[in-house]
C-alpha cells in the first residue's frame, strides 16, 4: 500500500481555494490603498470591501449594513456576547448557552460570569441536541441573550436553529449563533430563522485565515469590542484586512452557490467511510446524530484505545485527523462535548474526528479504510484494557 | 532501518541539544513535549520553567529547525495523581517530598516510555546529565555519573529499572553544560542561553505553602512549636510551611537561634531545638531500588547523599526490614523524611530509597 497524504480535518481549517486566492492577490500589491483614505485609490479599496459585504449579506439573506468584518470567528463570538451583555445590562444579566459550545463562546461566558452575569449552560441529549423545553424553562425575565451554536465542531450535530430563533424572538431576547462550522454546509437564512447575530470564519469554507464576520441584525443593541478608528461604520476599529475580506466574500459566494451538490458529494464519501469503519472495526460507537449532522463529519469512539496515540499513528501514515478541538499547544483534554453527550471518560479519550471536504477523493476513503483498522487493532493489542476484556470473554 | 527514538522535549537547551545529537547519531527521532501542568495553572506565565505553553513554542521551533516530527501529548491526569497529589499528601504528612523523583519514576520512565512504545519506538531519550552503560560481565545496565559533575542528575534517576535503562538514551552524559550550550549556539538554537529551570515546574514561584493551601484549604491548620520536652514555644502557620533544619521564617524569638528538628503531623506540632539536634548519623529508607544488582545481600560501603544539593558522605548500607539502614561515618545535617537517599560506588549509582 502506497503512503498518501490524506487531509480529513476540514473542520479544523480548509485550504484557500485558488479562485479565492486569485481574487485576493491584487489587493496585496496593486490595489492596496487604505479604505479610509479620501483619494480615489483608497476609495477603490473601500468599494471592494462594500462589494464583499454585499456578497456575505446575500449568502445569509441579510442586508449589507448588517455585516461587520472581524479578525475571525472567535472575535465575532466575543463581540456578539460581550457586546450584547454590556449594552443590555440594565435589562438583565442572564445569558443562556449550551455545554457543547466552542471555547470562544464558553470562555467568553465564563469571563462574563466573573463580571457579574449569570449563565445557564443547557444540557444536550446523547446526540448533542438541546431540548427546546429546557430552553423555554431556562428563560427568566433577566434573560438578555441566547447563544447556541448552529452546528457542533466536534460531533457535527445541527441544532434546531429556526425553532430557537422563534422562541427567542417571541420573548424579545437576542439570539446569537456561532455558525462557524455551518456556513457552506447548511442553508442559512437569518431572517427566516430569526437570528439576531451570527458568527462566521473565512477559513472554514475555503477562504483565508484571520478574517471573519459578525452579522448583527439592524436594531440590536450592542457595544463595541474593539475601540479605535471609525472603520466598519464605527463598530469595529482597525484598518480593514482588505485582501482577507475580499477572499472571505469570494469564498462564501462559492461555498453557498451550490451547497446541495457539494453536500451530496461529501456526504456520499462520508457515508461510505463511516459504514466501512463501523463494519471493519468492532467496539466502535458513532458520536453525534445519525442524520442531523454536518455532511463531512464523522466522530467515532474506539473502545480500549487512547485518541492521542491513534492520531500520531495516523499522522505517521500521512492522515490528518483530530479528536476534538485542538488547543493552543496541540495537546488534548477529554472533550467537553463528548462528556456532555454522556460518554464515559475512557470512551471519550478514544475518539476520532474525521472531517471530509473538497480536498478528499474516493481514494482517500479507501486508504483510510485500509490503514485505520490496522492501527486500531495494533493499539488494542497493546492495551491492558482490551486484554482483560478479551480474557473475560469479550462482554 | 533506523531505530526510532522518542525524546522528551522541554524547550530547554538540554533536551534540544540531546535531540540534535541523536539525529546526528542516525536515529529516527520524534520529539514530544509532555503536557503536565493542570489547566487552571496554565494562565500564569512561567518564564524559564519547563512544561509551560511557551516551552511548547520553544520546542516547536527547535523541532522544526532539526526537522524532526514533534507532538505535544497530554499527561495531565496521571501527573496530577502521581506527582502533584503525592507532593501535597507528603507535605501534609510532615514530609518533604521530591516531586522530580516521582515524575521520573511514574511519568517519564513509565507512562512516557509506554506511550513511546505504542508509537513503535525502541527507545526514549532525555536531556538528563547521566550515563547509561551495559556491564558486559553481569549483563546488567548501569547508571553512572555524568562527565559534568556540577550538572550530574543521577540523584533523581536512582529508581530506574533494568528495563527502563535498557530502553533509555541519555546523550548528554558525556558532555559538560558549557559544551552543550556551545553546541546549541553552533547549530543556531535560540534556546542556547535560556536559563536552567530549577524550581518545581508546577509551582513556578516556589511558594509551596501557597500552592498547597489553594488546593487543600481545609488541611492546613495553625498549631504549636514545641521544644524537645513538649513545651509550647509559639504558634506555627501549619506544618506544610516547615522543613527539617529550617531556621528562617519561624517567627520565634527565644534569645538563641532554633531549628526545626522534627514535625509531628498527628499532633500538628513542629519541634524546634539547637542546631546540634539536627545532626544524625543513621537513617532508614524504604521504596528502595538497586541498579547494579537486584537485591542488597549484606553490608556495603558506599557514598550517599541525602538530598539533591547535599555532599556525598561515606556510609555503610545494609538490608533492614523492608528497606535499608544507612549509617554515616559522620553525622549529616537535616536528614529529612520524604527526601531520597542515593548511594554511589565511585561513579556508579548503586541505588536509593525514600527516607522514613
XYZ file of C-alpha atoms in Angstrom:
751
model
C 0.000 0.000 0.000
C 1.410 3.310 -1.025
C 1.517 6.040 1.583
C -0.540 9.091 0.700
C -1.337 12.431 2.216
C -4.949 12.475 3.312
C -6.404 15.613 4.791
C -9.515 14.794 6.795
C -9.573 17.727 9.162
C -11.652 20.259 7.235
C -13.466 21.211 10.448
C -10.158 22.491 11.807
C -9.413 24.526 8.744
C -9.608 24.332 4.981
C -7.175 25.231 2.262
C -7.748 28.501 0.450
C -9.200 27.815 -2.970
C -7.170 29.049 -5.931
C -10.136 31.130 -7.130
C -10.242 32.788 -3.735
C -6.527 33.443 -3.659
C -6.745 34.851 -7.151
C -9.442 37.287 -6.073
C -7.284 38.380 -3.147
C -3.987 38.847 -4.959
C -4.491 42.324 -6.441
C -5.300 43.684 -3.002
C -1.833 42.894 -1.651
C 0.425 44.527 -4.182
C -1.629 46.658 -6.547
C -4.902 47.809 -5.077
C -3.501 48.137 -1.575
C -4.923 51.558 -0.648
C -6.389 52.260 2.756
C -10.165 52.109 2.518
C -10.447 55.108 4.823
C -8.431 57.395 2.541
C -10.043 60.216 0.626
C -8.334 59.812 -2.718
C -9.689 57.618 -5.417
C -7.057 54.918 -4.946
C -8.314 54.403 -1.409
C -11.932 54.644 -2.490
C -11.427 51.677 -4.779
C -10.362 49.599 -1.776
C -13.442 50.804 0.029
C -15.562 49.737 -2.930
C -14.037 46.266 -2.825
C -14.956 45.940 0.838
C -18.514 47.073 0.217
C -18.855 44.650 -2.634
C -17.610 41.924 -0.313
C -20.113 42.979 2.335
C -22.897 42.597 -0.158
C -21.783 39.093 -1.088
C -21.689 37.976 2.525
C -25.087 39.541 3.172
C -26.542 37.741 0.193
C -25.236 34.395 1.397
C -27.089 34.802 4.690
C -30.150 36.703 3.391
C -29.075 39.722 5.433
C -28.641 43.356 4.470
C -25.129 44.593 3.649
C -25.367 47.020 6.545
C -25.808 44.094 8.885
C -22.413 42.548 8.087
C -19.299 43.533 10.045
C -15.901 42.102 9.254
C -13.757 40.851 12.122
C -10.449 39.171 12.726
C -12.054 35.741 12.750
C -14.762 33.591 14.305
C -13.571 33.908 17.884
C -13.619 37.679 17.695
C -17.130 37.598 16.253
C -18.298 35.364 19.125
C -16.627 37.577 21.708
C -18.117 40.685 20.213
C -21.647 39.330 19.980
C -21.728 38.002 23.520
C -19.800 40.669 25.395
C -21.268 43.459 23.285
C -24.859 42.454 23.962
C -24.184 41.630 27.601
C -22.629 45.009 28.397
C -25.080 47.029 26.301
C -28.143 45.428 27.890
C -27.023 45.223 31.475
C -29.846 47.499 32.551
C -32.364 44.973 31.185
C -30.935 41.892 32.779
C -27.838 39.840 33.457
C -28.817 36.360 32.340
C -27.392 34.508 29.357
C -28.359 31.074 28.087
C -25.952 28.877 26.174
C -25.138 25.162 25.954
C -22.494 22.859 27.346
C -21.172 21.998 23.893
C -20.275 25.427 22.525
C -16.877 26.248 21.098
C -14.471 27.654 23.667
C -14.787 31.084 22.051
C -18.318 31.104 23.430
C -17.801 29.099 26.625
C -14.794 31.024 27.858
C -16.455 34.322 26.989
C -19.449 33.297 29.087
C -17.162 32.244 31.930
C -15.495 35.638 31.743
C -18.885 37.342 31.934
C -19.792 35.274 34.984
C -16.802 36.873 36.690
C -18.246 40.260 35.697
C -21.499 39.530 37.489
C -23.536 37.910 34.730
C -25.388 34.673 35.231
C -25.090 31.962 32.631
C -27.210 28.857 32.137
C -25.404 26.069 30.304
C -28.072 23.862 28.749
C -27.583 20.103 28.703
C -27.761 18.184 25.466
C -29.067 14.697 24.773
C -26.957 11.720 23.704
C -26.904 13.069 20.135
C -25.842 16.537 21.179
C -29.231 18.197 20.646
C -30.687 20.688 23.075
C -34.212 20.247 24.340
C -36.436 23.195 23.392
C -38.495 22.795 26.560
C -35.286 23.114 28.611
C -34.566 26.304 26.746
C -38.008 27.750 27.429
C -37.761 26.787 31.078
C -34.360 28.406 31.432
C -35.626 31.793 30.285
C -36.243 34.328 33.050
C -37.229 37.992 32.999
C -33.497 38.722 33.346
C -32.510 36.823 30.195
C -30.938 39.112 27.614
C -29.167 36.678 25.287
C -29.404 33.160 23.984
C -26.248 31.944 22.258
C -26.384 28.489 20.728
C -24.130 27.138 18.012
C -25.560 26.274 14.618
C -23.564 23.066 14.183
C -21.077 21.495 16.533
C -17.421 21.431 15.547
C -16.674 18.054 17.107
C -19.695 15.841 16.578
C -21.340 17.815 13.773
C -24.795 17.919 15.357
C -27.043 20.608 13.847
C -29.345 22.377 16.301
C -32.978 23.357 15.571
C -31.931 26.934 14.896
C -35.211 28.200 13.422
C -37.157 26.919 16.442
C -34.682 28.506 18.834
C -34.906 31.753 16.891
C -38.673 31.704 17.131
C -38.627 31.157 20.888
C -36.129 33.986 21.366
C -37.935 36.434 19.088
C -41.326 35.796 20.705
C -39.852 36.670 24.068
C -37.815 39.627 22.903
C -34.483 38.018 23.748
C -31.481 38.388 21.466
C -30.346 35.209 19.717
C -26.741 34.733 18.618
C -25.489 31.660 16.821
C -21.914 30.588 16.206
C -22.239 29.349 12.622
C -18.530 28.914 12.013
C -18.958 25.241 11.120
C -22.292 25.638 9.362
C -21.573 28.178 6.637
C -21.232 26.428 3.310
C -22.643 23.197 4.719
C -26.142 24.214 5.708
C -28.625 26.659 4.148
C -28.747 29.742 6.328
C -31.414 32.434 6.245
C -31.054 34.835 9.136
C -34.440 36.451 8.508
C -36.447 33.265 8.294
C -34.565 31.732 11.238
C -34.970 34.826 13.413
C -31.251 35.092 14.045
C -30.110 38.376 15.579
C -26.375 37.747 15.391
C -24.299 35.153 13.569
C -20.554 34.472 13.616
C -18.585 33.053 10.718
C -14.928 32.489 9.819
C -13.389 32.515 6.354
C -11.007 29.594 6.778
C -13.755 27.059 7.382
C -15.192 27.439 3.879
C -12.056 27.604 1.723
C -11.279 31.231 2.460
C -8.272 32.739 4.203
C -7.483 32.544 7.921
C -7.618 35.565 10.204
C -10.805 37.039 8.832
C -14.400 36.518 9.875
C -17.646 38.369 10.117
C -20.443 39.068 12.513
C -23.949 39.571 11.237
C -25.807 41.975 13.521
C -29.486 42.468 12.747
C -30.434 46.106 12.462
C -31.750 47.326 15.765
C -29.717 45.043 18.021
C -28.281 46.995 20.921
C -24.630 46.056 21.121
C -21.439 47.647 22.446
C -18.199 47.711 20.524
C -15.471 45.225 21.329
C -12.522 46.794 19.504
C -12.315 50.524 20.101
C -10.385 52.930 17.902
C -10.864 54.369 14.447
C -14.159 54.650 12.664
C -13.989 51.603 10.389
C -16.959 49.298 9.869
C -19.376 52.162 10.454
C -17.710 52.930 13.771
C -18.484 49.452 15.118
C -15.161 47.689 14.681
C -11.949 49.677 14.707
C -8.760 48.829 12.851
C -7.653 49.172 9.253
C -9.644 46.647 7.261
C -7.990 43.384 6.240
C -8.683 44.171 2.632
C -7.381 41.035 0.894
C -8.849 38.887 3.656
C -12.261 40.449 3.338
C -12.251 40.111 -0.441
C -11.178 36.469 -0.047
C -13.814 35.697 2.543
C -16.513 37.134 0.296
C -15.364 35.190 -2.741
C -15.202 32.033 -0.634
C -18.673 32.404 0.826
C -20.012 33.118 -2.641
C -18.518 29.876 -3.932
C -19.468 27.879 -0.851
C -23.125 28.890 -0.824
C -23.733 28.801 -4.577
C -24.062 25.034 -4.754
C -24.442 23.721 -1.225
C -26.688 20.912 -2.364
C -24.315 19.463 -4.894
C -21.308 19.922 -2.616
C -23.105 18.184 0.217
C -24.214 15.294 -1.937
C -20.632 14.580 -2.937
C -19.120 14.969 0.525
C -21.926 13.090 2.201
C -21.646 10.080 -0.063
C -17.925 9.773 0.683
C -18.585 10.333 4.376
C -21.274 7.670 4.490
C -19.099 5.112 2.736
C -16.225 5.844 5.111
C -18.452 5.664 8.164
C -20.042 2.404 7.074
C -16.619 0.937 6.372
C -15.344 1.932 9.801
C -18.369 0.507 11.591
C -18.152 -2.727 9.580
C -14.430 -3.240 9.929
C -13.776 -2.113 13.483
C -15.717 -3.744 16.324
C -16.490 -1.924 19.596
C -16.923 1.365 17.815
C -19.561 3.964 18.576
C -20.741 6.836 16.392
C -20.961 10.103 18.304
C -23.491 12.726 17.326
C -26.783 12.498 15.483
C -27.188 9.958 12.655
C -28.981 12.455 10.378
C -28.888 15.931 11.843
C -25.161 16.332 11.299
C -22.722 18.187 9.099
C -22.191 16.392 5.778
C -18.448 15.850 6.186
C -18.354 14.960 9.866
C -17.507 11.603 11.389
C -16.903 11.290 15.101
C -16.370 7.806 16.458
C -15.103 6.308 19.692
C -12.994 3.188 19.607
C -13.208 1.366 22.888
C -9.988 0.457 24.747
C -7.693 2.869 22.987
C -6.421 6.329 23.531
C -7.006 9.049 20.952
C -3.641 10.769 21.087
C -1.673 7.688 20.125
C -4.198 7.000 17.393
C -3.680 10.460 15.903
C 0.089 10.127 15.979
C -0.017 6.791 14.201
C -2.461 8.154 11.630
C -0.060 11.039 11.129
C 2.702 8.532 10.553
C 0.613 7.184 7.657
C 0.001 10.677 6.324
C -3.563 11.014 7.588
C -4.504 14.315 9.227
C -7.343 13.936 11.696
C -8.229 15.152 15.141
C -10.090 14.112 18.214
C -11.865 17.218 19.326
C -10.942 20.794 19.268
C -7.235 21.395 19.068
C -5.934 23.513 21.909
C -3.213 26.101 21.602
C -0.418 23.639 22.179
C -1.947 20.821 20.181
C -2.492 18.634 23.185
C -5.857 17.248 24.110
C -8.076 17.195 27.121
C -11.110 14.959 27.274
C -13.575 16.800 25.082
C -16.264 18.775 26.884
C -18.616 17.954 24.022
C -18.168 14.194 24.351
C -18.552 14.468 28.115
C -21.760 16.477 27.610
C -23.326 13.787 25.415
C -22.673 11.381 28.257
C -19.651 9.432 27.092
C -17.653 7.911 29.932
C -14.203 9.388 30.293
C -12.340 6.377 28.935
C -14.514 6.185 25.805
C -14.251 9.924 25.195
C -10.486 9.514 25.270
C -10.565 7.049 22.390
C -12.422 9.235 19.951
C -11.556 10.320 16.458
C -12.949 13.102 14.298
C -12.608 12.836 10.546
C -13.992 15.819 8.699
C -14.210 15.461 4.951
C -14.251 18.262 2.458
C -13.280 19.409 -1.001
C -9.761 18.026 -0.772
C -10.968 14.448 -0.425
C -11.288 11.843 -3.118
C -12.738 8.346 -3.077
C -9.169 7.006 -2.935
C -8.711 8.764 0.399
C -11.668 6.842 1.775
C -10.147 3.576 0.538
C -6.824 4.438 2.098
C -8.267 5.355 5.493
C -10.363 2.200 5.473
C -7.223 0.204 4.930
C -4.994 1.963 7.469
C -7.358 2.821 10.312
C -8.494 -0.717 11.226
C -4.855 -1.861 11.386
C -3.861 0.978 13.679
C -6.829 0.499 15.973
C -6.054 -3.205 16.200
C -2.400 -2.536 16.914
C -3.271 -0.144 19.736
C -5.820 -2.571 21.126
C -3.263 -5.364 21.054
C -1.098 -3.246 23.331
C -3.925 -2.135 25.584
C -4.266 -3.778 29.002
C -7.963 -2.835 28.987
C -8.549 -4.746 25.776
C -6.560 -7.707 27.057
C -8.669 -8.071 30.178
C -11.840 -7.514 28.148
C -10.946 -10.378 25.823
C -9.940 -12.597 28.753
C -13.336 -12.071 30.305
C -14.902 -13.388 27.143
C -15.450 -10.096 25.359
C -18.547 -8.978 27.186
C 16.067 0.621 9.210
C 16.900 3.422 11.614
C 15.995 2.841 15.251
C 13.129 5.023 16.343
C 13.633 7.096 19.475
C 11.144 9.405 21.161
C 12.768 12.268 23.016
C 11.054 14.269 25.727
C 11.498 17.919 24.813
C 11.010 20.681 27.348
C 12.021 23.517 25.066
C 15.200 23.967 27.080
C 18.754 23.794 25.852
C 19.484 20.305 27.210
C 16.711 18.322 25.569
C 17.099 20.375 22.383
C 20.779 19.517 22.047
C 20.048 15.911 23.033
C 17.588 15.708 20.137
C 20.186 17.149 17.796
C 22.842 14.667 18.935
C 20.517 11.711 18.445
C 19.676 12.842 14.961
C 23.385 13.193 14.197
C 23.904 9.666 15.502
C 21.462 8.425 12.884
C 18.352 7.764 14.917
C 14.843 8.322 13.638
C 13.945 10.987 16.208
C 10.459 12.069 17.277
C 10.136 14.957 19.730
C 7.383 15.010 22.312
C 6.514 17.510 24.989
C 4.548 16.075 27.843
C 1.882 18.473 28.925
C 1.549 18.040 32.659
C 0.504 21.343 34.190
C -3.153 21.418 35.221
C -5.249 23.692 33.062
C -6.096 26.175 35.796
C -2.416 26.913 36.333
C -1.640 27.442 32.687
C -2.698 31.039 32.659
C 0.294 32.091 34.698
C 3.240 32.812 32.504
C 6.232 30.880 33.709
C 9.404 32.183 32.214
C 12.158 29.620 32.050
C 10.162 26.881 33.726
C 9.671 23.719 31.772
C 6.345 22.334 30.590
C 4.765 25.731 30.043
C 2.999 26.876 26.917
C 5.999 28.995 25.973
C 8.097 25.855 26.401
C 5.897 24.245 23.771
C 6.574 27.150 21.438
C 10.317 26.844 22.010
C 10.283 23.089 21.452
C 8.206 23.549 18.303
C 10.851 25.879 16.864
C 13.690 23.550 17.829
C 11.967 20.537 16.282
C 11.330 22.483 13.087
C 14.967 23.526 12.992
C 16.116 19.932 13.464
C 13.471 18.771 11.007
C 12.021 16.112 13.268
C 8.341 15.322 13.863
C 7.094 16.909 17.060
C 3.977 16.426 19.160
C 2.519 17.600 22.429
C 0.894 14.856 24.448
C -1.350 15.099 27.424
C -0.084 13.578 30.675
C -2.040 15.906 32.922
C -4.217 13.368 34.670
C -1.504 10.919 35.587
C 0.780 13.779 36.597
C -1.910 15.177 38.837
C -2.477 11.879 40.613
C 1.074 10.544 40.772
C 3.092 13.713 41.244
C 1.020 16.684 42.398
C -1.237 14.820 44.791
C 1.698 12.799 46.093
C 3.589 16.046 46.676
C 0.705 17.566 48.616
C -0.033 14.429 50.633
C 3.594 14.104 51.663
C 3.796 17.702 52.809
C 0.580 17.348 54.757
C 2.092 14.260 56.378
C 5.005 16.346 57.624
C 7.468 15.159 54.990
C 9.455 16.981 52.320
C 8.979 15.143 49.024
C 10.990 15.441 45.826
C 8.413 15.637 43.007
C 11.031 15.300 40.255
C 11.895 11.834 41.509
C 8.213 10.902 41.487
C 7.850 12.347 37.985
C 10.802 10.344 36.692
C 9.544 7.167 38.297
C 5.871 7.352 37.364
C 5.742 9.638 34.346
C 8.931 9.893 32.281
C 10.233 6.373 32.594
C 6.850 4.715 32.883
C 3.900 6.401 31.154
C 6.068 8.206 28.643
C 8.042 5.069 27.812
C 4.802 3.145 27.324
C 3.487 5.837 25.013
C 6.698 5.811 23.015
C 6.442 2.057 22.618
C 2.897 2.468 21.316
C 4.367 4.665 18.621
C 6.776 1.931 17.682
C 9.870 3.409 19.303
C 12.609 1.223 20.735
C 13.987 3.955 22.978
C 13.035 7.068 24.785
C 15.629 9.752 25.322
C 16.004 12.596 27.780
C 18.331 15.530 28.267
C 19.487 14.285 31.678
C 23.135 14.526 32.585
C 23.862 10.874 33.335
C 25.440 7.899 31.607
C 23.747 4.582 30.923
C 26.124 1.717 30.247
C 25.891 -2.028 29.936
C 28.125 -4.058 32.234
C 29.203 -6.826 29.902
C 30.290 -9.046 32.807
C 26.981 -9.121 34.613
C 24.770 -8.215 31.682
C 23.130 -5.507 33.774
C 22.639 -1.921 32.752
C 24.405 0.620 34.918
C 23.665 4.243 35.663
C 26.765 6.390 36.056
C 27.538 9.930 36.978
C 27.802 12.375 34.092
C 31.075 13.915 32.981
C 29.909 17.291 34.240
C 29.974 16.857 37.985
C 28.124 20.119 38.613
C 25.187 19.098 36.428
C 25.071 15.413 37.287
C 21.419 14.370 37.649
C 21.799 10.759 38.710
C 20.294 11.658 42.087
C 16.810 11.931 40.560
C 17.238 8.792 38.447
C 18.011 6.146 41.057
C 14.619 4.477 40.626
C 15.311 3.342 37.070
C 14.715 -0.345 36.451
C 16.767 -2.563 34.190
C 14.031 -2.431 31.571
C 13.909 1.350 31.678
C 17.689 1.677 31.475
C 17.764 -0.669 28.514
C 15.230 1.468 26.681
C 16.537 4.913 27.535
C 19.186 7.063 25.888
C 20.817 9.996 27.642
C 23.067 11.537 25.041
C 24.278 14.399 27.254
C 26.023 12.194 29.826
C 29.387 12.697 28.187
C 29.127 16.473 27.870
C 29.531 19.458 30.116
C 26.798 22.050 30.277
C 29.143 24.602 28.714
C 29.768 22.270 25.803
C 26.024 21.715 25.397
C 25.407 25.453 25.248
C 28.234 25.763 22.753
C 26.668 23.112 20.516
C 23.328 24.892 20.788
C 24.921 28.127 19.645
C 26.817 26.430 16.827
C 23.690 24.937 15.354
C 21.796 28.179 15.875
C 19.284 27.188 18.517
C 17.590 30.222 20.001
C 17.307 28.456 23.351
C 21.114 28.276 23.735
C 21.178 30.864 26.502
C 17.916 30.018 28.196
C 18.409 29.799 31.921
C 18.223 26.479 33.711
C 14.949 25.722 35.381
C 15.476 24.888 38.994
C 12.115 25.413 40.574
C 9.378 22.802 40.673
C 7.627 23.026 37.321
C 4.118 23.197 38.717
C 4.996 25.783 41.407
C 6.971 28.383 39.453
C 7.011 30.921 42.280
C 8.420 28.280 44.647
C 5.753 29.080 47.245
C 4.802 25.527 48.171
C 2.639 26.536 51.093
C 0.503 28.826 48.940
C 0.120 26.090 46.346
C -0.961 23.506 48.913
C -3.272 25.977 50.591
C -5.034 26.728 47.310
C -5.614 23.064 46.649
C -6.417 21.864 50.159
C -7.561 24.947 52.035
C -9.007 22.927 54.899
C -5.971 20.765 55.517
C -3.593 23.464 56.682
C -4.079 24.307 60.330
C -2.097 26.510 62.631
C -0.514 24.687 65.561
C 2.280 24.963 68.063
C 6.028 24.983 68.061
C 7.335 22.873 70.929
C 10.754 22.070 72.317
C 12.022 18.519 72.785
C 10.322 18.321 76.172
C 6.987 19.275 74.640
C 6.763 22.825 75.988
C 4.803 25.170 73.744
C 7.009 27.946 72.379
C 4.685 29.726 69.987
C 2.240 29.278 67.128
C 3.103 27.958 63.671
C 1.212 28.583 60.433
C 0.662 24.932 59.539
C 3.241 22.183 59.151
C 3.497 22.490 55.358
C 5.414 25.718 55.897
C 8.346 23.934 57.530
C 11.098 21.511 56.736
C 13.779 19.847 58.847
C 16.747 22.114 59.504
C 14.831 25.302 58.769
C 15.817 28.344 60.840
C 14.432 31.299 58.930
C 10.783 32.263 58.899
C 9.812 30.540 62.126
C 8.762 33.794 63.807
C 10.129 32.722 67.171
C 12.327 34.904 69.331
C 13.815 32.754 72.029
C 17.091 34.597 72.501
C 19.020 31.948 70.535
C 18.747 30.517 67.027
C 16.456 27.489 66.870
C 15.952 24.985 64.096
C 13.125 22.680 63.057
C 14.250 19.256 64.241
C 11.048 17.265 63.802
C 7.498 17.542 62.506
C 4.720 15.534 64.150
C 1.737 15.634 61.775
C -0.636 13.622 64.010
C -0.404 16.295 66.688
C 0.176 19.158 64.258
C 3.372 20.030 66.117
C 6.666 21.426 64.896
C 9.559 20.563 67.194
C 12.425 23.050 67.387
C 15.808 22.722 69.019
C 19.509 23.515 68.749
C 21.491 23.088 65.591
C 23.282 20.076 67.073
C 19.915 18.293 67.285
C 19.573 18.222 63.512
C 22.712 16.187 63.004
C 22.134 12.449 62.827
C 24.300 9.606 61.618
C 21.666 6.978 60.848
C 18.618 6.819 58.641
C 16.194 4.207 57.398
C 14.934 4.238 53.818
C 12.154 2.331 52.085
C 10.901 2.034 48.486
C 14.445 1.085 47.657
C 15.769 0.382 44.181
C 19.138 -1.074 43.302
C 20.735 -0.901 39.895
C 23.958 -2.992 39.612
C 22.258 -5.861 41.434
C 18.723 -6.957 42.212
C 18.971 -7.064 45.976
C 21.335 -5.892 48.676
C 22.501 -9.066 50.394
C 24.781 -7.721 53.105
C 26.662 -4.671 54.237
C 28.120 -2.407 51.588
C 30.390 0.595 51.775
C 29.054 3.481 49.689
C 28.968 7.214 49.465
C 25.468 8.529 49.999
C 23.676 11.800 49.590
C 20.503 12.780 51.385
C 19.217 15.481 49.062
C 19.866 16.797 45.565
C 22.239 19.508 46.715
C 23.878 17.608 49.589
C 27.504 16.493 49.558
C 28.059 12.781 49.363
C 29.294 11.211 52.559
C 30.821 7.844 53.401
C 28.300 5.385 54.735
C 27.569 1.718 55.250
C 24.254 0.385 53.964
C 22.647 -2.885 54.994
C 19.282 -4.548 54.473
C 16.794 -3.901 57.249
C 13.107 -4.731 57.357
C 11.523 -3.672 54.066
C 14.304 -1.279 53.302
C 17.827 -0.259 54.037
C 19.624 1.085 57.067
C 22.205 3.752 56.295
C 24.938 4.522 58.820
C 27.090 7.538 58.026
C 30.679 7.883 59.118
C 29.976 11.431 60.283
C 26.586 12.861 61.296
C 24.609 14.518 58.491
C 22.754 17.787 58.743
C 18.972 17.719 58.461
C 18.140 14.242 57.315
C 14.608 14.840 56.077
C 11.709 12.412 55.817
C 10.327 12.191 52.288
C 13.605 13.103 50.605
C 15.582 10.403 48.856
C 18.924 8.978 49.881
C 21.016 7.857 46.927
C 24.038 5.545 47.098
C 27.119 5.601 44.913
C 30.077 3.319 44.428
C 32.573 5.597 42.751
C 30.807 6.820 39.635
C 28.217 4.078 39.680
C 24.753 4.654 41.111
C 24.129 1.763 43.481
C 20.544 2.729 44.199
C 18.483 4.692 46.650
C 15.289 4.959 48.618
C 12.962 7.322 50.395
C 13.932 8.420 53.893
C 11.396 7.338 56.505
